[in-house]
Tab-separated table of C-alpha atoms in Angstrom:
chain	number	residue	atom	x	y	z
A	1	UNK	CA	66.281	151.588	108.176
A	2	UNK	CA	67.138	148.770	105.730
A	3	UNK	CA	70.329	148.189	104.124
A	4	UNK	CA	70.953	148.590	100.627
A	5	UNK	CA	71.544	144.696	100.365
A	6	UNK	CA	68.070	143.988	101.849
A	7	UNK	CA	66.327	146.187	99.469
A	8	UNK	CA	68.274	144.910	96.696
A	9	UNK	CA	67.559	141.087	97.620
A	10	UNK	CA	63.636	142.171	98.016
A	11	UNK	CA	63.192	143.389	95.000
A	12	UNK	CA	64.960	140.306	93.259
A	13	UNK	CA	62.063	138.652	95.374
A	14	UNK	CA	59.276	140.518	94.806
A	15	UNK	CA	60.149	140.429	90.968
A	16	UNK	CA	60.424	136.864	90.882
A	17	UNK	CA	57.138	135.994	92.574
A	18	UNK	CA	54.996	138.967	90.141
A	19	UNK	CA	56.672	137.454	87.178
A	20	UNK	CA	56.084	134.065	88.379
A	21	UNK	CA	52.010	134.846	89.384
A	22	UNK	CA	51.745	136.540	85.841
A	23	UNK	CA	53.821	133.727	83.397
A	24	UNK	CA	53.914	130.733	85.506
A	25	UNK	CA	57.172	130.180	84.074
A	26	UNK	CA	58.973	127.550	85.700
A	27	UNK	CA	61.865	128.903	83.909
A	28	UNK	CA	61.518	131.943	86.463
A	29	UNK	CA	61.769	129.249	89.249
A	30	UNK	CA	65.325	128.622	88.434
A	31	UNK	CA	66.606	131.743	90.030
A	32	UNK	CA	65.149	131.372	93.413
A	33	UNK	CA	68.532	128.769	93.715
A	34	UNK	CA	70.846	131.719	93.139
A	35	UNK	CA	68.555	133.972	95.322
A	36	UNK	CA	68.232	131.468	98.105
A	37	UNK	CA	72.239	131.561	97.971
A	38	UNK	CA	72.693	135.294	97.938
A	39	UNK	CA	69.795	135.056	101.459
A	40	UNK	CA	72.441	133.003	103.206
A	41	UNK	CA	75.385	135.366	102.634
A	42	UNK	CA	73.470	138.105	103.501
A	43	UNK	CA	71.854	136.518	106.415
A	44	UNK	CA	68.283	137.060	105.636
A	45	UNK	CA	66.418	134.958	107.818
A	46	UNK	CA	63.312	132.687	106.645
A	47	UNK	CA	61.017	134.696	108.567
A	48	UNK	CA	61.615	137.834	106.944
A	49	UNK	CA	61.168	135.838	103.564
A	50	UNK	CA	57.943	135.284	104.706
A	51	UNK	CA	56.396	138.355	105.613
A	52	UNK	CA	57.948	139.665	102.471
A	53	UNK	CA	56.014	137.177	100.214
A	54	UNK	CA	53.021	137.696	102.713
A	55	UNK	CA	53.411	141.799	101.613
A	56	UNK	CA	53.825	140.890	97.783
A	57	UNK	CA	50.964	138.840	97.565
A	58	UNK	CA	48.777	141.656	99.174
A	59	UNK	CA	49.796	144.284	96.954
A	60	UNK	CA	49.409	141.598	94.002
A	61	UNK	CA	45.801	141.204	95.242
A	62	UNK	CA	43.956	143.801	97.556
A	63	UNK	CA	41.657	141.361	97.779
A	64	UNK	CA	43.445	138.061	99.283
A	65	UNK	CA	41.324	136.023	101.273
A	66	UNK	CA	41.400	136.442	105.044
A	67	UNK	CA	42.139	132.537	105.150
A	68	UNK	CA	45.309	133.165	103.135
A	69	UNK	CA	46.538	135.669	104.596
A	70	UNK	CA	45.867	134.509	108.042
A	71	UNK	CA	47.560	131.163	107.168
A	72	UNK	CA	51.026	133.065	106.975
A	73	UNK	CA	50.935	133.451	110.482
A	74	UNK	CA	51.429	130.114	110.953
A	75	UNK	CA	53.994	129.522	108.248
A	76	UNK	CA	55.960	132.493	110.088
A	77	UNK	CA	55.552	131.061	113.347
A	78	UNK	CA	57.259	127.878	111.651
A	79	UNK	CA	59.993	130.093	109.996
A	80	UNK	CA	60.758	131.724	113.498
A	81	UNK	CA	61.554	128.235	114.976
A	82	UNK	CA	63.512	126.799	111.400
A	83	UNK	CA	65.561	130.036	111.579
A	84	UNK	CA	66.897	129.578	114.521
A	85	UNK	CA	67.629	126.015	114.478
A	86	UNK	CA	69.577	126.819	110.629
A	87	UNK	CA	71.690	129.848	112.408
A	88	UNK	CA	72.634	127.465	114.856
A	89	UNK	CA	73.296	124.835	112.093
A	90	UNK	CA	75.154	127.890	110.582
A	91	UNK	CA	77.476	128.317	113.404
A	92	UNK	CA	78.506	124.525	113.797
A	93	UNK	CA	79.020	124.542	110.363
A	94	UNK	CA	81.271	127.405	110.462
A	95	UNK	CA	83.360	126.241	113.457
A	96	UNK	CA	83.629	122.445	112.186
A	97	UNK	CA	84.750	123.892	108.576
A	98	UNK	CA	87.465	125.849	111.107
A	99	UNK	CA	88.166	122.740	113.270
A	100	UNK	CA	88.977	120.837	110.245
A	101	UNK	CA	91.177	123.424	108.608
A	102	UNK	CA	92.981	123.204	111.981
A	103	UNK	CA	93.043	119.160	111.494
A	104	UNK	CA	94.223	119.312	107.920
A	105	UNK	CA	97.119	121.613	109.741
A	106	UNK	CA	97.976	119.307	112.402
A	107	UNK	CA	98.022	116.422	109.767
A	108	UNK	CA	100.314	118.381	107.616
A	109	UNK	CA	102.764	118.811	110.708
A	110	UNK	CA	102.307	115.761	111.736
A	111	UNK	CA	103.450	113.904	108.150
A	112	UNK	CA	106.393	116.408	108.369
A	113	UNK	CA	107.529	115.321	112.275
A	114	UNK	CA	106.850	111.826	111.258
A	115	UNK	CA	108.515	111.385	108.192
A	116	UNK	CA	111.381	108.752	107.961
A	117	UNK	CA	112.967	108.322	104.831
A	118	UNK	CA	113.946	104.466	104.181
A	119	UNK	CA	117.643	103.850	104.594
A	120	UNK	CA	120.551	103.217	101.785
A	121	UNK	CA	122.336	101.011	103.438
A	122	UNK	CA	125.313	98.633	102.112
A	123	UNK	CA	123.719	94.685	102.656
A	124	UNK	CA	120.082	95.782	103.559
A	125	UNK	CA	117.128	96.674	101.502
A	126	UNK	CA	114.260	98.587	103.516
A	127	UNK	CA	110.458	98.824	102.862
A	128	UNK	CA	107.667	100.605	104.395
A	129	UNK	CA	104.145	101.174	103.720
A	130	UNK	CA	102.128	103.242	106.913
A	131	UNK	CA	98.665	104.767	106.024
A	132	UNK	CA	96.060	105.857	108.680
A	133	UNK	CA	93.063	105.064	109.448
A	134	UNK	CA	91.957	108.925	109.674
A	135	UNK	CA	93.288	112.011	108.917
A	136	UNK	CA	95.896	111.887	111.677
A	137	UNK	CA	97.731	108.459	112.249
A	138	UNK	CA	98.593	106.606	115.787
A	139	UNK	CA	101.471	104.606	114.151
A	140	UNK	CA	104.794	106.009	113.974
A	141	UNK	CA	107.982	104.057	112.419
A	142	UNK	CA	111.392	105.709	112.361
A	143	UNK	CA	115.089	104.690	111.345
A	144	UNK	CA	117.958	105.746	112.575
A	145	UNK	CA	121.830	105.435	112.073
A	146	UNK	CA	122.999	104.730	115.441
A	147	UNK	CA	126.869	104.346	115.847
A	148	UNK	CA	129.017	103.273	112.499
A	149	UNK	CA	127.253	100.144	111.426
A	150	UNK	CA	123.998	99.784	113.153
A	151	UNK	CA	120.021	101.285	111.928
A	152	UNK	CA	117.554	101.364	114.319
A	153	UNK	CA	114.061	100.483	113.456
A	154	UNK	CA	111.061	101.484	115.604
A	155	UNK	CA	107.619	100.695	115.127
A	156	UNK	CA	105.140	102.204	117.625
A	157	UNK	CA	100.933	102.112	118.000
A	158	UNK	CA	99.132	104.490	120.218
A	159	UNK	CA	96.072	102.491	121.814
A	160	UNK	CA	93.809	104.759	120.704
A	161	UNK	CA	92.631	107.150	117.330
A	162	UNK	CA	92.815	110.698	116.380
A	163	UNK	CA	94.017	113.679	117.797
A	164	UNK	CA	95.375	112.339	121.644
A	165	UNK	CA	96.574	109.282	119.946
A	166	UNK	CA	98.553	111.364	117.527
A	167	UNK	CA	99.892	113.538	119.642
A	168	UNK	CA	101.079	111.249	122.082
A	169	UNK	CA	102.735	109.663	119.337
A	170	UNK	CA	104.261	113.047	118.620
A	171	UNK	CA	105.623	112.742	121.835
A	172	UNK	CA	107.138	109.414	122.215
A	173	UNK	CA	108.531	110.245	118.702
A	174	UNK	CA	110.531	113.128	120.301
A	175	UNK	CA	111.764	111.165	123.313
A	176	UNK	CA	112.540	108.716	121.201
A	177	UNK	CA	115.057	111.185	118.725
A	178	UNK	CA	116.808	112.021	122.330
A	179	UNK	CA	117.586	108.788	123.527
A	180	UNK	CA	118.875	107.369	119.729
A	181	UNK	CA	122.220	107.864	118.020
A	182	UNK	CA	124.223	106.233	121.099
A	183	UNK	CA	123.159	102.591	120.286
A	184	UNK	CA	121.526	101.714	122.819
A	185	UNK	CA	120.293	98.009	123.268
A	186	UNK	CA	116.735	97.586	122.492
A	187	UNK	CA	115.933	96.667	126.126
A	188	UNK	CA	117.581	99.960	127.350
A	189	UNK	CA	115.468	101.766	124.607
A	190	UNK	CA	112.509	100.530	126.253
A	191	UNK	CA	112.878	100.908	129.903
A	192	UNK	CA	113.567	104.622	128.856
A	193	UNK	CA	110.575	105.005	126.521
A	194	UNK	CA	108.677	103.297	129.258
A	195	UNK	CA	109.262	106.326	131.574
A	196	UNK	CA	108.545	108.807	129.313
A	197	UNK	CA	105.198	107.250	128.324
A	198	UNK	CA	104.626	106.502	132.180
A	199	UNK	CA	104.605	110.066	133.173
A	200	UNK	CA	103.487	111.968	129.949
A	201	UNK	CA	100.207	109.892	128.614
A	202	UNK	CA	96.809	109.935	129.757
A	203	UNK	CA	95.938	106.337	132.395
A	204	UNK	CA	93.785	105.306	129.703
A	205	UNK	CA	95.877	105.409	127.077
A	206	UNK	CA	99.476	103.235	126.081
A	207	UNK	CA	101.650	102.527	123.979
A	208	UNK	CA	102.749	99.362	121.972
A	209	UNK	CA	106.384	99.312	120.775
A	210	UNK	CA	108.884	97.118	118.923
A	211	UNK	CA	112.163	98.713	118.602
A	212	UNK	CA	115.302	96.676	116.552
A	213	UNK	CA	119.226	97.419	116.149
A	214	UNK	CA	120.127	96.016	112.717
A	215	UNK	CA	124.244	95.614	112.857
A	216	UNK	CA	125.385	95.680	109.304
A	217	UNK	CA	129.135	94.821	109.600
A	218	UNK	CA	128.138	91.208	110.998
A	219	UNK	CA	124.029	91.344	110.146
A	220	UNK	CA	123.009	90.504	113.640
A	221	UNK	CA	119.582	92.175	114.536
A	222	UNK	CA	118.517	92.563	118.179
A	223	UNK	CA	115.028	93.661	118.742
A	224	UNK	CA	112.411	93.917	122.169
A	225	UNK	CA	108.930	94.126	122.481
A	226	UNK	CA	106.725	96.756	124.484
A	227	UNK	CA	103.331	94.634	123.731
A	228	UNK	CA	103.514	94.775	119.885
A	229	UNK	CA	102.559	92.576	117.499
A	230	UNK	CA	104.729	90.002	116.698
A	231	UNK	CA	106.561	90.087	113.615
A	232	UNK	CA	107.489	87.135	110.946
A	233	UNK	CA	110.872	86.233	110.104
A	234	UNK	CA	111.454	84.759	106.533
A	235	UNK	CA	114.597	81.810	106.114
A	236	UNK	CA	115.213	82.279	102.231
A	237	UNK	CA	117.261	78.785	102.204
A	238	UNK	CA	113.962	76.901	104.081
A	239	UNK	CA	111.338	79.066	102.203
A	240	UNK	CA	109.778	78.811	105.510
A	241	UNK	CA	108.238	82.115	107.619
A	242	UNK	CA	108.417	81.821	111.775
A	243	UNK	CA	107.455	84.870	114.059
A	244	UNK	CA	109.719	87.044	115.589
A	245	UNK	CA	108.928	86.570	118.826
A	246	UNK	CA	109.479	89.285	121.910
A	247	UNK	CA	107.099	89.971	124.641
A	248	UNK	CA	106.776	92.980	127.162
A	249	UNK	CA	104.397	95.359	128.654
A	250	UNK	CA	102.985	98.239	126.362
A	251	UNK	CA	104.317	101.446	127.309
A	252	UNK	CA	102.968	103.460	129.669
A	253	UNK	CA	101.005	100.702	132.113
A	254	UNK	CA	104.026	99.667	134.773
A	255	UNK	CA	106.928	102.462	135.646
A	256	UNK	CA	108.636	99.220	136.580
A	257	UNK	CA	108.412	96.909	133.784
A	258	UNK	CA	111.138	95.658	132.210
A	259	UNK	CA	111.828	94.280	128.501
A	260	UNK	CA	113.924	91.269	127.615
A	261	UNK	CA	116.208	91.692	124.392
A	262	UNK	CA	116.719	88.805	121.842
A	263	UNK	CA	118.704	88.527	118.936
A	264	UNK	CA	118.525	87.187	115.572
A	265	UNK	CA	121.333	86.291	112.888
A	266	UNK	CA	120.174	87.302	109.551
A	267	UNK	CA	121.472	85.069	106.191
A	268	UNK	CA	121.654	86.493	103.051
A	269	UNK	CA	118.097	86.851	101.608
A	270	UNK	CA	116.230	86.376	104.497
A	271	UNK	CA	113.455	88.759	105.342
A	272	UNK	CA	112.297	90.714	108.925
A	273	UNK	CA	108.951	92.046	108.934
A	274	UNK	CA	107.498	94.109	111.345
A	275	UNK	CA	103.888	95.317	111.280
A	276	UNK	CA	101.175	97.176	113.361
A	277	UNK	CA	97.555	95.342	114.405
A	278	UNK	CA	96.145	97.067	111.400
A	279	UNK	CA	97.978	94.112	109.584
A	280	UNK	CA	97.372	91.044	111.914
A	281	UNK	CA	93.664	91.957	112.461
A	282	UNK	CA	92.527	92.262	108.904
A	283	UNK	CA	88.899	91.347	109.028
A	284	UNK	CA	87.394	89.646	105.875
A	285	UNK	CA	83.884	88.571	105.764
A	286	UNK	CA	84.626	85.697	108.341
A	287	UNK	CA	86.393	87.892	111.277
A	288	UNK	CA	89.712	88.730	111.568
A	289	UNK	CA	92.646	87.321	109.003
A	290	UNK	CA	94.315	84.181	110.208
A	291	UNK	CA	97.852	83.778	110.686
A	292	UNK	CA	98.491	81.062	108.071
A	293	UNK	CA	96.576	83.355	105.613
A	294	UNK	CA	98.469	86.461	106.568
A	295	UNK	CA	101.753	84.687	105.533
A	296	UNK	CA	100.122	83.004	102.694
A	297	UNK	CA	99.694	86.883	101.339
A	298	UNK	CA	103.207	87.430	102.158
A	299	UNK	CA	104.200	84.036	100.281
A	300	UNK	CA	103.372	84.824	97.238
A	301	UNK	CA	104.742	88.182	96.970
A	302	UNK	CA	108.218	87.065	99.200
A	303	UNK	CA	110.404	87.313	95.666
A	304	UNK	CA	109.604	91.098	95.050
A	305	UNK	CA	112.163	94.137	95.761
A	306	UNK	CA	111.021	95.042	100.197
A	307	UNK	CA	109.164	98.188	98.943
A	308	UNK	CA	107.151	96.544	95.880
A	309	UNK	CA	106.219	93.664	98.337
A	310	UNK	CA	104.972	95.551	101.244
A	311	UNK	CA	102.853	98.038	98.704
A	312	UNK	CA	101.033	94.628	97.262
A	313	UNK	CA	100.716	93.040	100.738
A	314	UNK	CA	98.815	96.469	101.450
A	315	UNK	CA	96.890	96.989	98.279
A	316	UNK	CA	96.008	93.112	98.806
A	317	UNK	CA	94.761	93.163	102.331
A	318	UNK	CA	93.111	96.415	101.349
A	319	UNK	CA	91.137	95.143	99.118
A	320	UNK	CA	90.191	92.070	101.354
A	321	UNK	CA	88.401	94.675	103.363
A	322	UNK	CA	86.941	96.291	100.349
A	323	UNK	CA	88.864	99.222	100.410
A	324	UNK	CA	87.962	100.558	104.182
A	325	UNK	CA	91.048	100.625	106.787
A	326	UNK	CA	89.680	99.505	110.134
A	327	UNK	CA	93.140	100.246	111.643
A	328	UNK	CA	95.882	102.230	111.030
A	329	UNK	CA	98.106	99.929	108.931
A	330	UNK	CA	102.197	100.134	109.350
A	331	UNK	CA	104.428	97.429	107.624
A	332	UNK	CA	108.010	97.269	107.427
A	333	UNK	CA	110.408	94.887	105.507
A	334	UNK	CA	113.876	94.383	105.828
A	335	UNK	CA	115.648	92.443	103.592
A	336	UNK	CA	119.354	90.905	103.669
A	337	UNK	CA	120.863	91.331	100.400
């Protein structure tokens, strides 16, 4: 026996195909759109369509050709194979509009583990712009008050994308809350990251790191390197930019490898910055972004407030790449002031 909604929707059919045989209204046309919608909710497949247009045009004419009538049985055998492939497309499309209300979820939670609000601190002026590729980010930067007069600043990329990167990420973030607020040196930091990442990530998957104590009663910054990018260093009385160099092995590769500290003293106005791949490897129409060009960007914005400058080095190399992120892209200033 057929359900009220199936008799209902066949007589909105049957109505519309009599009224449309009669007028030829294309007017009447129009509300097949809002029919074909109400079909989908109520799960009326395109085979039943068919024989129910095959039944209407009988009674319309007793006398339908044998040739038209017989020709439905083709069209149905069409509608038999359509209909299954669109329930099918129906269930993917169900369980990816789940999957990415389970996404949006994990990004929400993930902004809200991640966030790091940029420090007010007496003699230093902080910036930081970090937006991801996707919906979920592999970057992760943090600060930290460690001790009386030192910040920590970590900057972290997860050699990889979406979901494993980010939760890996997650991860290191975590271990990474444990082992601050004692001031350790930036080479200890490391070693015990390295660990972590050593026995809690995936072999094909690691992690680069840089990770820098900023000491704010005599404005000495010590930093190491897990395999990150190397950042630029800015000497306000030269006007002149040099990289920050550290070196190490990424996280996660060598349960043995160990990372060299250096230190830096930092004069009044001069700038740190810090930056993920998604900076460095900017790729313009000629390949990736050269050095001398990177700091040429950074140049001409070097007299703006941290935050202001690192926004318009963003929006800048953004733009270089008409708009579309290749990478996630993580920049941090620090500024002497």
């Amino acid at each position: 026996m057929e359900s009220r909604e199936s008799l209902e929707f066949r007589e909105k059919y049957r109505e519309i195909v009599l009224t449309y045989l009669k007028q030829q209204d294309e007017g009447v046309l129009y509300n097949c759109e809002k029919l074909t919608r109400e079909a989908m909710e109520k799960q009326i497949s395109p085979e039943e369509i068919v024989n129910l247009h095959r039944a209407i045009l009988e009674e319309y004419d007793t006398e339908l050709p044998e040739y038209i009538s017989s020709s439905f049985d083709v069209l149905l055998e069409m509608m038999v194979g359509y209909g299954l492939a669109y329930m099918e497309h129906l269930s993917l499309r169900t369980e990816q509009q789940a999957l990415r209300r389970e996404i949006a979820q994990a990004e929400d939670m993930q902004k809200m583990m991640m966030k790091s609000d940029l420090p007010k601190v007496t003699g230093l002026e902080v910036g930081a712009v970090s937006v991801p590729m996707r919906q979920m980010s592999g970057d992760y930067y943090n600060f930290m008050q460690e001790g009386d007069d030192k910040i920590s600043v970590t900057l972290a990329d997860v050699i990889g994308k979406g979901i494993p990167a980010a939760f890996s990420m997650s991860m290191l973030k975590y271990a990474s809350d444990n082992y601050s607020g004692s001031a350790k040196t930036p080479s200890e930091m490391l070693q015990n990251l390295n660990a972590v990442a050593e026995t809690n990530i995936d072999d094909n998957m690691f992690i680069t790191m840089f990770y820098g104590l900023y000491d704010t009663s005599n404005h000495l910054f010590e930093f190491a390197s897990a395999g990150h990018e190397v950042g630029l260093y800015f000497d306000a009385k030269t006007r002149s930019f040099t990289d920050l160099y550290a070196r190490g092995l990424p996280l996660g590769i060598d349960p043995n490898a160990t990372y060299r500290g250096f230190e830096k003293a930092v004069a009044k106005d001069d700038m740190i910055f810090i930056m993920s791949d998604g900076v460095t490897e900017t790729r313009t129409a000629d390949g990736f972004i050269e050095r001398e060009d990177l700091i040429a960007v950074f140049e001409e914005r070097i007299d703006l407030p941290p935050q202001k400058l690192v926004k318009e080095v963003y929006d800048h190399l953004c733009k270089m790449q008409e708009y579309e992120l290749r990478d996630d892209f993580t920049l941090i200033c620090l500024k002497r002031v």
